Tab-separated table of C-alpha atoms and ligand atoms in Angstrom:
chain	number	residue	atom	x	y	z
A	280	MET	CA	0.041	-0.052	0.055
A	281	ASP	CA	1.322	3.515	-0.919
A	282	ILE	CA	0.361	6.962	0.404
A	283	LEU	CA	0.760	10.130	-1.607
A	284	ILE	CA	2.941	12.813	-0.050
A	285	PRO	CA	1.592	16.190	-1.223
A	286	ALA	CA	4.071	18.557	-2.874
A	287	GLU	CA	5.529	20.954	-0.274
A	288	ARG	CA	7.435	24.285	-0.421
A	289	VAL	CA	10.479	24.074	1.813
A	290	PRO	CA	13.151	26.816	2.571
A	291	VAL	CA	16.552	26.664	1.203
A	292	ALA	CA	18.802	26.410	4.158
A	293	ASP	CA	22.022	27.040	2.152
A	294	ASP	CA	23.268	27.413	-1.425
A	295	VAL	CA	26.866	26.041	-1.716
A	296	ASP	CA	29.380	24.909	-4.253
A	297	ILE	CA	29.643	21.366	-2.867
A	298	CYS	CA	27.348	19.324	-0.560
A	299	VAL	CA	28.809	16.270	1.201
A	300	VAL	CA	26.265	13.703	2.615
A	301	GLY	CA	27.878	11.748	5.545
A	302	GLY	CA	30.368	12.938	7.959
A	303	SER	CA	32.625	9.895	8.511
A	304	CYS	CA	36.486	10.638	8.116
A	305	THR	CA	35.758	9.922	4.395
A	306	GLY	CA	33.206	12.727	4.123
A	307	VAL	CA	35.149	15.141	6.433
A	308	PHE	CA	38.257	14.606	4.410
A	309	ALA	CA	36.341	15.259	1.168
A	310	ALA	CA	34.917	18.489	2.549
A	311	LEU	CA	38.357	19.623	3.857
A	312	ARG	CA	40.039	18.944	0.470
A	313	ALA	CA	37.414	20.836	-1.425
A	314	ALA	CA	37.218	23.759	1.072
A	315	ARG	CA	41.028	24.091	1.193
A	316	LEU	CA	40.847	24.553	-2.706
A	317	GLY	CA	38.373	27.361	-2.166
A	318	ALA	CA	34.870	25.692	-2.457
A	319	ARG	CA	31.968	26.526	-0.106
A	320	VAL	CA	30.900	23.170	1.425
A	321	ALA	CA	27.902	21.870	3.239
A	322	LEU	CA	28.611	18.754	5.296
A	323	ILE	CA	25.627	16.768	6.488
A	324	GLU	CA	25.757	14.170	9.294
A	325	LYS	CA	22.861	12.388	10.904
A	326	GLN	CA	24.737	11.567	14.071
A	327	ASN	CA	25.735	14.009	16.792
A	328	ARG	CA	29.392	13.716	15.814
A	329	LEU	CA	31.722	13.339	12.812
A	330	GLY	CA	33.804	10.190	12.209
A	331	GLY	CA	31.269	7.482	11.222
A	332	VAL	CA	32.506	3.999	12.033
A	333	ALA	CA	35.714	5.343	13.500
A	334	THR	CA	33.952	7.295	16.272
A	335	CYS	CA	30.289	6.254	16.537
A	336	GLY	CA	31.362	2.664	15.811
A	337	LEU	CA	34.276	2.689	18.359
A	338	VAL	CA	36.720	1.363	15.764
A	339	GLY	CA	39.976	3.169	16.722
A	340	MET	CA	42.470	1.507	14.443
A	341	TRP	CA	44.085	2.801	11.195
A	342	HIS	CA	46.580	0.544	9.335
A	343	SER	CA	50.195	1.147	8.203
A	344	LEU	CA	50.891	4.171	6.027
A	345	TYR	CA	54.039	2.369	4.652
A	346	ASP	CA	54.614	-0.088	1.839
A	347	PHE	CA	54.787	-3.752	2.585
A	348	ALA	CA	58.532	-3.741	2.959
A	349	ASP	CA	57.977	-1.178	5.585
A	350	GLN	CA	60.339	1.352	3.975
A	351	GLN	CA	58.462	3.688	1.822
A	352	PRO	CA	55.589	5.960	3.091
A	353	ILE	CA	52.651	5.370	0.630
A	354	ILE	CA	49.856	7.286	2.478
A	355	GLY	CA	50.061	10.932	3.652
A	356	GLY	CA	47.480	13.716	3.207
A	357	LEU	CA	44.745	14.127	5.806
A	358	THR	CA	45.256	10.651	7.366
A	359	LEU	CA	48.817	11.690	8.357
A	360	GLU	CA	47.970	15.100	9.375
A	361	THR	CA	45.045	13.812	11.666
A	362	LEU	CA	47.335	11.269	13.237
A	363	GLU	CA	50.034	13.893	13.872
A	364	ARG	CA	47.384	16.061	15.564
A	365	LEU	CA	46.225	13.080	17.710
A	366	ASP	CA	49.707	12.107	18.630
A	367	ARG	CA	50.363	15.588	20.019
A	368	ARG	CA	47.556	14.731	22.521
A	369	GLY	CA	48.931	11.374	23.394
A	370	ALA	CA	45.836	9.790	21.865
A	371	VAL	CA	47.593	7.266	19.479
A	372	SER	CA	49.757	4.287	19.950
A	373	PRO	CA	51.542	2.438	17.139
A	374	PHE	CA	51.433	-1.411	16.885
A	375	ARG	CA	53.400	-3.997	14.977
A	376	ASP	CA	51.543	-6.630	12.989
A	377	PRO	CA	52.586	-9.972	14.496
A	378	GLN	CA	51.460	-11.733	11.258
A	379	GLU	CA	53.640	-9.575	9.020
A	380	SER	CA	56.506	-8.347	11.410
A	381	ARG	CA	56.221	-4.911	10.111
A	382	ARG	CA	54.405	-1.596	11.212
A	383	GLY	CA	50.827	-2.597	11.612
A	384	GLY	CA	49.378	1.008	12.066
A	385	VAL	CA	48.079	2.999	15.030
A	386	ARG	CA	45.371	2.526	17.607
A	387	PHE	CA	43.690	5.790	18.658
A	388	ASN	CA	41.198	7.067	21.204
A	389	THR	CA	38.001	7.407	19.261
A	390	GLU	CA	36.781	10.250	21.568
A	391	GLU	CA	39.848	12.233	20.891
A	392	LEU	CA	39.289	11.641	17.180
A	393	THR	CA	35.811	13.084	17.650
A	394	LEU	CA	37.357	16.223	19.063
A	395	GLU	CA	40.077	16.500	16.403
A	396	LEU	CA	37.416	16.291	13.604
A	397	ASP	CA	35.424	18.909	15.286
A	398	GLU	CA	38.524	21.226	15.309
A	399	LEU	CA	39.553	20.380	11.769
A	400	VAL	CA	36.070	21.338	10.453
A	401	LEU	CA	35.549	24.393	12.694
A	402	GLU	CA	38.965	25.747	11.666
A	403	GLN	CA	37.866	25.795	8.005
A	404	PRO	CA	35.541	28.753	7.463
A	405	ARG	CA	34.366	27.536	4.096
A	406	ILE	CA	32.749	24.381	5.684
A	407	ARG	CA	29.312	24.695	7.119
A	408	ALA	CA	28.608	21.471	9.105
A	409	TRP	CA	25.105	20.213	9.948
A	410	LEU	CA	25.058	17.623	12.758
A	411	GLN	CA	21.940	15.637	13.854
A	412	THR	CA	20.750	16.283	10.407
A	413	SER	CA	19.440	13.586	8.103
A	414	TYR	CA	19.529	13.649	4.367
A	415	SER	CA	16.184	12.391	3.195
A	416	ARG	CA	15.664	13.013	-0.597
A	417	VAL	CA	16.996	14.432	-3.785
A	418	LEU	CA	15.631	16.954	-6.125
A	419	ALA	CA	17.109	15.787	-9.499
A	420	ARG	CA	17.071	17.226	-13.012
A	421	GLY	CA	17.893	13.675	-14.337
A	422	SER	CA	19.818	10.524	-13.313
A	423	GLY	CA	23.004	11.522	-11.508
A	424	ASP	CA	22.191	15.353	-12.103
A	425	LEU	CA	21.139	16.872	-8.742
A	426	GLU	CA	19.781	20.363	-8.168
A	427	ALA	CA	19.287	20.053	-4.360
A	428	ILE	CA	18.861	17.693	-1.451
A	429	VAL	CA	16.226	17.627	1.293
A	430	ILE	CA	17.439	17.577	4.812
A	431	GLU	CA	15.540	16.954	8.199
A	432	ASN	CA	16.685	18.288	11.578
A	433	LYS	CA	15.554	20.214	14.709
A	434	SER	CA	14.519	23.196	12.508
A	435	GLY	CA	12.168	20.942	10.381
A	436	ARG	CA	12.639	20.164	6.660
A	437	SER	CA	14.683	22.345	4.239
A	438	ALA	CA	16.804	22.038	1.138
A	439	ILE	CA	20.432	22.574	0.366
A	440	ARG	CA	21.312	23.543	-3.130
A	441	ALA	CA	24.840	22.850	-4.538
A	442	ARG	CA	26.534	22.574	-7.850
A	443	VAL	CA	28.208	19.244	-7.013
A	444	PHE	CA	27.320	16.460	-4.532
A	445	ILE	CA	29.450	13.998	-2.728
A	446	ASP	CA	27.863	10.740	-1.375
A	447	ALA	CA	29.886	9.747	1.628
A	448	SER	CA	26.879	8.126	3.334
A	449	GLY	CA	28.471	4.565	3.333
A	450	ASP	CA	25.224	3.100	2.084
A	451	GLY	CA	25.106	5.160	-1.104
A	452	VAL	CA	21.739	6.532	-0.345
A	453	LEU	CA	22.346	9.649	-2.378
A	454	CYS	CA	23.484	7.652	-5.435
A	455	ARG	CA	20.439	5.338	-5.033
A	456	ASP	CA	17.982	8.209	-4.885
A	457	ALA	CA	19.758	9.955	-7.806
A	458	GLY	CA	18.937	7.097	-10.011
A	459	ILE	CA	22.478	5.409	-10.160
A	460	ALA	CA	22.167	1.670	-10.681
A	461	MET	CA	23.291	-0.039	-7.476
A	462	THR	CA	24.505	-3.530	-7.064
A	463	ARG	CA	23.372	-5.598	-4.110
A	464	VAL	CA	26.018	-8.253	-3.426
A	465	ALA	CA	24.905	-11.780	-2.618
A	466	HIS	CA	26.942	-12.043	0.547
A	467	PRO	CA	27.748	-8.670	2.170
A	468	GLN	CA	30.329	-8.863	4.850
A	469	PRO	CA	28.496	-9.004	8.112
A	470	PRO	CA	27.922	-6.095	10.511
A	471	THR	CA	29.564	-5.993	13.921
A	472	ALA	CA	28.756	-3.957	17.023
A	473	CYS	CA	31.951	-3.257	18.964
A	474	ALA	CA	31.948	-2.722	22.714
A	475	ARG	CA	34.217	-1.222	25.235
A	476	PHE	CA	35.030	-2.727	28.650
A	477	GLU	CA	36.739	-1.702	31.836
A	478	ASN	CA	38.718	-4.072	34.065
A	479	TRP	CA	39.367	-6.553	31.196
A	480	ASP	CA	42.439	-7.691	33.132
A	481	SER	CA	40.214	-9.159	35.908
A	482	LEU	CA	39.404	-11.966	33.395
A	483	GLY	CA	42.966	-13.207	33.557
A	484	ASP	CA	44.249	-15.149	30.479
A	485	ILE	CA	41.301	-16.074	28.326
A	486	ASP	CA	40.594	-17.572	24.875
A	487	ILE	CA	37.355	-15.848	24.111
A	488	LYS	CA	36.585	-18.023	21.149
A	489	ALA	CA	37.145	-21.292	22.943
A	490	LEU	CA	34.963	-19.992	25.847
A	491	CYS	CA	32.251	-19.169	23.517
A	492	ASP	CA	32.269	-22.565	22.024
A	493	THR	CA	32.154	-24.214	25.472
A	494	TYR	CA	29.210	-22.108	26.573
A	495	ARG	CA	27.166	-21.830	23.319
A	496	GLU	CA	24.409	-24.133	24.450
A	497	THR	CA	23.919	-22.272	27.714
A	498	PHE	CA	23.983	-18.915	26.010
A	499	PRO	CA	22.679	-19.390	22.472
A	500	ASN	CA	23.114	-15.708	21.570
A	501	LEU	CA	26.867	-16.000	21.844
A	502	PRO	CA	28.644	-14.575	18.809
A	503	CYS	CA	30.537	-16.862	16.441
A	504	GLY	CA	33.276	-15.890	13.987
A	505	TYR	CA	36.449	-13.874	14.085
A	506	ALA	CA	37.067	-11.650	17.127
A	507	TRP	CA	39.704	-9.020	17.575
A	508	GLY	CA	40.327	-6.447	20.231
A	509	MET	CA	42.471	-3.448	21.183
A	510	GLY	CA	43.382	-1.389	24.201
A	511	VAL	CA	42.427	2.235	24.193
A	512	PRO	CA	45.716	4.194	24.272
A	513	SER	CA	46.901	5.264	27.820
A	514	SER	CA	43.902	3.563	29.467
A	515	ALA	CA	42.885	0.342	31.006
A	516	ILE	CA	39.895	0.227	28.632
A	517	ARG	CA	39.540	-2.567	25.972
A	518	MET	CA	37.468	-2.567	22.837
A	519	LEU	CA	36.222	-5.819	21.498
A	520	ALA	CA	34.932	-6.375	18.008
A	521	GLY	CA	33.499	-9.758	18.634
A	522	THR	CA	29.896	-9.813	17.390
A	523	ARG	CA	28.813	-10.832	13.898
A	524	VAL	CA	25.245	-10.810	12.504
A	525	MET	CA	25.019	-13.315	9.729
A	526	GLN	CA	23.278	-12.903	6.315
A	527	CYS	CA	22.258	-9.357	7.016
A	528	ASP	CA	22.358	-6.719	4.276
A	529	CYS	CA	22.148	-3.450	6.259
A	530	SER	CA	21.006	-1.369	3.319
A	531	ASP	CA	17.513	-2.516	4.306
A	532	ALA	CA	15.694	-0.818	7.292
A	533	ASP	CA	14.491	-4.263	8.834
A	534	ALA	CA	17.868	-5.852	8.381
A	535	VAL	CA	19.813	-2.975	10.134
A	536	THR	CA	17.239	-3.040	12.862
A	537	ARG	CA	17.844	-6.762	13.322
A	538	ALA	CA	21.633	-6.063	13.263
A	539	GLU	CA	21.396	-3.523	16.178
A	540	PHE	CA	19.269	-5.867	18.276
A	541	GLU	CA	21.116	-9.128	17.481
A	542	SER	CA	24.712	-7.687	17.991
A	543	ARG	CA	23.672	-6.080	21.288
A	544	ALA	CA	22.108	-9.423	22.450
A	545	GLN	CA	25.417	-11.129	21.576
A	546	ILE	CA	27.344	-8.639	23.777
A	547	ARG	CA	24.880	-9.410	26.663
A	548	ALA	CA	25.376	-13.106	26.200
A	549	PHE	CA	29.163	-12.537	26.242
A	550	MET	CA	28.807	-10.664	29.611
A	551	ASP	CA	26.575	-13.407	31.041
A	552	MET	CA	29.004	-16.117	29.901
A	553	LEU	CA	31.903	-14.450	31.612
A	554	ARG	CA	29.922	-14.093	34.786
A	555	VAL	CA	29.644	-17.832	34.897
A	556	ALA	CA	33.068	-18.738	33.390
A	557	ARG	CA	35.063	-16.196	35.402
A	558	PRO	CA	33.098	-15.810	38.591
A	559	GLY	CA	34.008	-12.570	40.505
A	560	ASN	CA	35.475	-10.839	37.628
A	561	ARG	CA	35.172	-7.022	37.689
A	562	LEU	CA	34.435	-6.626	33.897
A	563	THR	CA	32.221	-3.548	33.296
A	564	LEU	CA	30.480	-2.685	30.070
A	565	GLN	CA	31.603	0.825	29.428
A	566	ALA	CA	30.295	1.787	25.967
A	567	LEU	CA	28.257	0.517	23.080
A	568	PRO	CA	28.488	2.027	19.630
A	569	SER	CA	25.766	4.630	18.701
A	570	ALA	CA	25.301	2.677	15.396
A	571	VAL	CA	26.085	-0.860	14.492
A	572	GLY	CA	29.315	-1.177	12.417
A	573	ILE	CA	28.192	-1.896	8.847
A	574	ARG	CA	30.925	-3.475	6.772
A	575	GLU	CA	29.190	-3.772	3.376
A	576	GLY	CA	26.005	-2.677	1.689
A	577	ARG	CA	25.171	-1.662	-1.921
A	578	HIS	CA	27.800	-0.632	-4.318
A	579	ILE	CA	27.508	1.957	-7.135
A	580	THR	CA	27.681	1.042	-10.811
A	581	PRO	CA	30.967	2.882	-11.594
A	582	LEU	CA	32.520	4.600	-14.528
A	583	ARG	CA	35.124	1.766	-14.311
A	584	LEU	CA	34.744	-1.171	-12.047
A	585	LEU	CA	37.947	-1.856	-9.996
A	586	THR	CA	38.757	-5.532	-9.599
A	587	GLY	CA	40.896	-7.305	-7.045
A	588	ALA	CA	42.656	-9.233	-9.830
A	589	GLU	CA	44.051	-5.816	-11.358
A	590	MET	CA	44.836	-4.349	-7.965
A	591	LEU	CA	46.749	-7.492	-6.882
A	592	ALA	CA	48.558	-7.678	-10.127
A	593	GLY	CA	50.139	-4.400	-8.959
A	594	THR	CA	48.595	-2.386	-11.795
A	595	ARG	CA	49.665	1.224	-11.883
A	596	PHE	CA	46.556	3.122	-12.894
A	597	ALA	CA	46.558	6.316	-14.780
A	598	ASP	CA	43.757	7.404	-12.427
A	599	ALA	CA	45.324	6.107	-9.168
A	600	ILE	CA	44.233	8.305	-6.275
A	601	GLY	CA	45.368	6.104	-3.397
A	602	ASN	CA	47.727	3.330	-2.247
A	603	GLY	CA	47.359	0.624	0.215
A	604	THR	CA	48.735	-2.622	1.817
A	605	TYR	CA	45.783	-3.798	3.942
A	606	PRO	CA	45.080	-7.385	3.031
A	607	VAL	CA	42.029	-8.574	1.181
A	608	ASP	CA	39.915	-9.293	4.333
A	609	ILE	CA	36.631	-10.998	3.766
A	610	HIS	CA	34.373	-11.924	6.732
A	611	HIS	CA	32.189	-14.526	5.373
A	612	ASP	CA	28.455	-14.201	6.152
A	613	THR	CA	27.316	-17.921	6.139
A	614	ASP	CA	29.746	-19.500	8.493
A	615	ASP	CA	32.341	-18.466	11.074
A	616	THR	CA	35.255	-18.208	8.584
A	617	ILE	CA	37.387	-15.255	7.528
A	618	THR	CA	39.871	-14.981	4.704
A	619	PHE	CA	43.040	-12.847	4.626
A	620	LYS	CA	44.875	-12.524	1.354
A	621	ARG	CA	48.034	-10.750	2.430
A	622	LEU	CA	50.670	-8.835	0.261
A	623	ASP	CA	53.313	-11.343	1.487
A	624	GLY	CA	51.685	-13.758	-1.071
A	625	THR	CA	49.799	-15.984	1.497
A	626	CYS	CA	46.124	-16.593	1.774
A	627	LYS	CA	44.849	-17.840	5.071
A	628	THR	CA	41.399	-18.811	6.187
A	629	PHE	CA	40.496	-18.976	9.940
A	630	ALA	CA	37.301	-20.603	11.396
A	631	ALA	CA	36.603	-18.355	14.458
A	632	ASN	CA	40.156	-17.507	15.290
A	633	ARG	CA	41.739	-20.847	14.253
A	634	LEU	CA	43.786	-21.258	11.131
A	635	ILE	CA	42.203	-23.839	8.814
A	636	HIS	CA	43.750	-23.328	5.450
A	637	THR	CA	46.890	-21.623	4.018
A	638	GLU	CA	47.909	-21.319	0.393
A	639	ARG	CA	50.007	-19.037	-1.724
A	640	TRP	CA	48.635	-16.663	-4.334
A	641	LEU	CA	51.973	-15.254	-5.219
A	642	PRO	CA	55.063	-17.415	-6.219
A	643	GLU	CA	57.306	-18.315	-3.223
A	644	GLY	CA	59.547	-15.359	-2.184
A	645	LYS	CA	57.512	-12.793	-3.958
A	646	ILE	CA	55.589	-9.925	-2.256
A	647	LEU	CA	53.425	-7.002	-3.637
A	648	PRO	CA	54.830	-3.815	-2.278
A	649	TYR	CA	51.489	-2.045	-2.396
A	650	TYR	CA	48.376	-1.762	-4.563
A	651	GLN	CA	46.548	1.149	-6.033
A	652	PHE	CA	42.870	2.276	-6.416
A	653	THR	CA	41.230	4.587	-8.813
A	654	LEU	CA	39.032	7.694	-9.306
A	655	GLY	CA	37.079	5.679	-11.828
A	656	CYS	CA	35.559	3.419	-9.165
A	657	LEU	CA	34.307	6.382	-7.228
A	658	ILE	CA	32.366	8.044	-10.142
A	659	PRO	CA	28.973	6.637	-10.721
A	660	ASP	CA	28.435	5.794	-14.317
A	661	GLN	CA	26.922	8.768	-16.216
A	662	ALA	CA	26.766	10.910	-13.264
A	663	VAL	CA	26.695	14.614	-14.073
A	664	ASN	CA	27.446	16.333	-10.738
A	665	LEU	CA	27.699	13.423	-8.299
A	666	ILE	CA	30.654	11.520	-6.917
A	667	SER	CA	30.897	8.788	-4.263
A	668	ALA	CA	33.424	8.199	-1.512
A	669	GLY	CA	33.317	5.268	0.902
A	670	ARG	CA	32.386	1.677	1.090
A	671	MET	CA	29.746	1.983	-1.707
A	672	ALA	CA	32.609	2.178	-4.187
A	673	GLY	CA	32.326	0.384	-7.541
A	674	VAL	CA	34.691	-2.526	-6.828
A	675	ASP	CA	34.384	-6.258	-6.932
A	676	ARG	CA	34.351	-8.496	-3.780
A	677	GLU	CA	38.088	-8.943	-3.655
A	678	ALA	CA	38.963	-5.246	-4.248
A	679	PHE	CA	36.362	-4.405	-1.674
A	680	GLY	CA	38.018	-6.712	0.890
A	681	ALA	CA	41.188	-4.524	0.680
A	682	ILE	CA	39.890	-0.996	0.048
A	683	ARG	CA	37.199	-0.966	2.768
A	684	VAL	CA	39.564	0.066	5.548
A	685	MET	CA	39.791	3.677	6.704
A	686	VAL	CA	43.300	4.572	5.559
A	687	ASN	CA	42.091	3.611	2.069
A	688	LEU	CA	38.655	5.131	2.151
A	689	ASN	CA	40.187	8.369	3.742
A	690	GLN	CA	42.178	8.712	0.402
A	691	CYS	CA	38.975	8.147	-1.549
A	692	GLY	CA	37.345	10.930	0.378
A	693	GLU	CA	40.266	13.302	-0.329
A	694	ALA	CA	40.100	12.457	-4.060
A	695	ALA	CA	36.341	12.954	-4.232
A	696	GLY	CA	36.748	16.446	-2.578
A	697	VAL	CA	39.436	17.430	-5.101
A	698	ALA	CA	37.405	15.950	-8.072
A	699	ALA	CA	34.234	17.738	-7.003
A	700	TRP	CA	36.159	21.023	-6.908
A	701	GLN	CA	37.401	20.349	-10.431
A	702	ALA	CA	33.928	19.716	-11.551
A	703	LEU	CA	32.936	23.237	-10.311
A	704	ASP	CA	35.230	24.663	-12.866
A	705	GLY	CA	33.694	24.761	-16.415
A	706	GLY	CA	30.776	22.673	-15.328
A	707	GLN	CA	32.324	19.448	-16.757
A	708	SER	CA	30.450	16.184	-15.982
A	709	MET	CA	32.109	13.892	-13.514
A	710	GLY	CA	33.132	11.346	-16.222
A	711	ALA	CA	35.176	14.070	-17.879
A	712	ILE	CA	37.340	14.910	-14.854
A	713	ASP	CA	40.933	15.100	-15.713
A	714	ALA	CA	42.395	12.513	-13.522
A	715	ALA	CA	46.019	13.762	-14.072
A	716	GLN	CA	44.866	17.064	-12.611
A	717	THR	CA	43.197	15.294	-9.651
A	718	ARG	CA	46.453	13.498	-8.947
A	719	ALA	CA	48.421	16.700	-9.205
A	720	LEU	CA	46.120	18.596	-6.875
A	721	LEU	CA	46.077	15.580	-4.349
A	722	ALA	CA	49.909	15.667	-4.330
A	723	ARG	CA	49.981	19.433	-3.905
A	724	GLY	CA	47.614	19.097	-0.887
A	725	GLY	CA	49.973	16.519	0.849
A	726	SER	CA	48.791	13.121	-0.591
A	727	ILE	CA	51.293	10.665	-1.682
A	728	ILE	CA	50.657	10.064	-5.246
A	729	LEU	CA	52.688	7.235	-6.916
B	655	FAD	C1	33.245	-3.754	13.247
B	655	FAD	C2	34.116	-3.151	12.100
B	655	FAD	C3	35.468	-3.103	12.411
B	655	FAD	C4	36.399	-2.578	11.415
B	655	FAD	N1	37.619	-2.524	11.719
B	655	FAD	C5	38.358	-1.663	10.989
B	655	FAD	C6	39.748	-1.344	11.358
B	655	FAD	O1	40.151	-1.829	12.351
B	655	FAD	N2	40.343	-0.406	10.624
B	655	FAD	C7	39.872	0.167	9.512
B	655	FAD	O2	40.556	0.999	9.005
B	655	FAD	N3	38.610	-0.152	9.077
B	655	FAD	C8	37.910	-1.025	9.776
B	655	FAD	N4	36.570	-1.285	9.405
B	655	FAD	C9	36.098	-0.849	8.051
B	655	FAD	C10	35.835	0.610	8.099
B	655	FAD	O3	35.537	1.152	9.434
B	655	FAD	C11	34.674	0.993	7.200
B	655	FAD	O4	34.702	0.321	6.063
B	655	FAD	C12	34.670	2.526	6.904
B	655	FAD	O5	34.614	3.247	8.158
B	655	FAD	C13	33.522	2.875	6.138
B	655	FAD	O6	33.627	4.311	5.968
B	655	FAD	P1	32.472	5.152	5.107
B	655	FAD	O7	32.882	6.476	5.260
B	655	FAD	O8	32.232	4.469	3.817
B	655	FAD	O9	31.165	4.768	6.003
B	655	FAD	P2	30.716	5.203	7.444
B	655	FAD	O10	31.804	5.231	8.334
B	655	FAD	O11	29.635	4.262	7.825
B	655	FAD	O12	30.140	6.636	7.328
B	655	FAD	C14	29.024	7.013	6.731
B	655	FAD	C15	28.543	8.254	7.450
B	655	FAD	O13	27.344	8.656	6.805
B	655	FAD	C16	26.411	9.076	7.651
B	655	FAD	N5	25.073	9.020	7.058
B	655	FAD	C17	24.525	7.846	6.490
B	655	FAD	N6	23.258	8.115	6.078
B	655	FAD	C18	23.085	9.434	6.318
B	655	FAD	C19	21.964	10.252	6.037
B	655	FAD	N7	20.924	9.892	5.418
B	655	FAD	N8	22.153	11.538	6.291
B	655	FAD	C20	23.253	12.084	7.031
B	655	FAD	N9	24.300	11.292	7.297
B	655	FAD	C21	24.130	9.923	6.924
B	655	FAD	C22	26.591	8.112	8.833
B	655	FAD	O14	25.987	8.487	10.004
B	655	FAD	C23	28.172	7.950	8.809
B	655	FAD	O15	28.657	9.015	9.633
B	655	FAD	C24	35.848	-2.007	10.274
B	655	FAD	C25	34.372	-2.056	10.045
B	655	FAD	C26	33.612	-2.590	10.953
B	655	FAD	C27	32.114	-2.491	10.748
């Protein structure tokens, strides 16, 4: 059954050069790069803070900014700038990757990142940010050709007009509503709610996965699958990414509601189990995420699909806008396995946290120093004034497994901001953006362009 919503006149709340929907680091970095080039930018975020999964989702880990040999810096730009700012506040701690005996990356305090992103945005007079403001619909002249968007917040409903739009909503809602063909994958990587705990040490030495297996019949809501955790720098607090909601495509309202309830029930079962398995422990649940962490939803149909095969062949793309070394990391959504295809040439599958299969995908002794990703996979096919940045990128399953981490998506955000600024000039459509100029502007703004 449908109902008809009558046509309505709404005020134009702002008229800007570029409008960014979604204020994760991806969206913030897009807004900052465009504003630093001179554009007036509106940044729309439905939560009370910027940062997306990194802050609201409690995921405080960025991976290595160096090539696989741990020699050459391959990621700079706003990722490096933000980490340097956080470091000055003692909010980051580097870690080594035990699997790869190289720099693994950094852990950071997600609350400090929230404050840092506030400052980065407020320091930039050309950005007007709207928090607790949801994008709700587009006003389009045609497919991928937007005149304005409608937003909803405390002041009611209004519109934001812009000349170019960036979809950094994670789910690609702006692209979807703009008529861009979206792909639903058969097995999206499962969502996870992280949780933060105090007094983790009071549990003593524990093997979480073994305990969950032992107590699964008593506490049927216990999570299955891979679990990892990290200490919050300079604190006794520990974050655990241990839940997993199977066969759940969070681009659907019922599914994301199920993900919120089920993942939180898994955390409760975990606490209940520990009360029995470790009586007298002093573990305290300290924080839950304000939104479940979504790994994967819909993808855009891009100007040019990026495949894992070409990335892992070490292809140097003419429109490369970023570099990475994070492995192809696929959390499977039908059983408790996870596969890591690392740049050292190994491919390992774990069931829960136990290694069950190893093979090589590169000849013995070979490594891939780093891979690249492209501008073409961010531009929706036939889009006129719309570009995407984030996990909705037009990539296949394998490429997604690698680029989905934040140090990579941050670079996509920066590239989208620069490309959007280029599109303002001369009114060229997105597909006609000169990628060589994007790369030059990125490099001039501090990105490492190889
Ligand atoms: C549990 C988990 C652990 C992970 N671990 C790591 C890790 O250790 N390191 C790492 O680098 N990556 C990790 N990842 C992957 C990484 O965090 C995500 O892929 C990445 O953050 C996605 O970024 P994004 O900008 O595309 O989306 P998001 O971070 O989801 O941001 C989308 C933003 O858009 C906003 N938004 C959405 N719809 C609207 C709307 N209608 N109106 C206004 N705003 C809207 C959202 O509120 C959000 O702020 C993990 C992911 C998960 C789920």
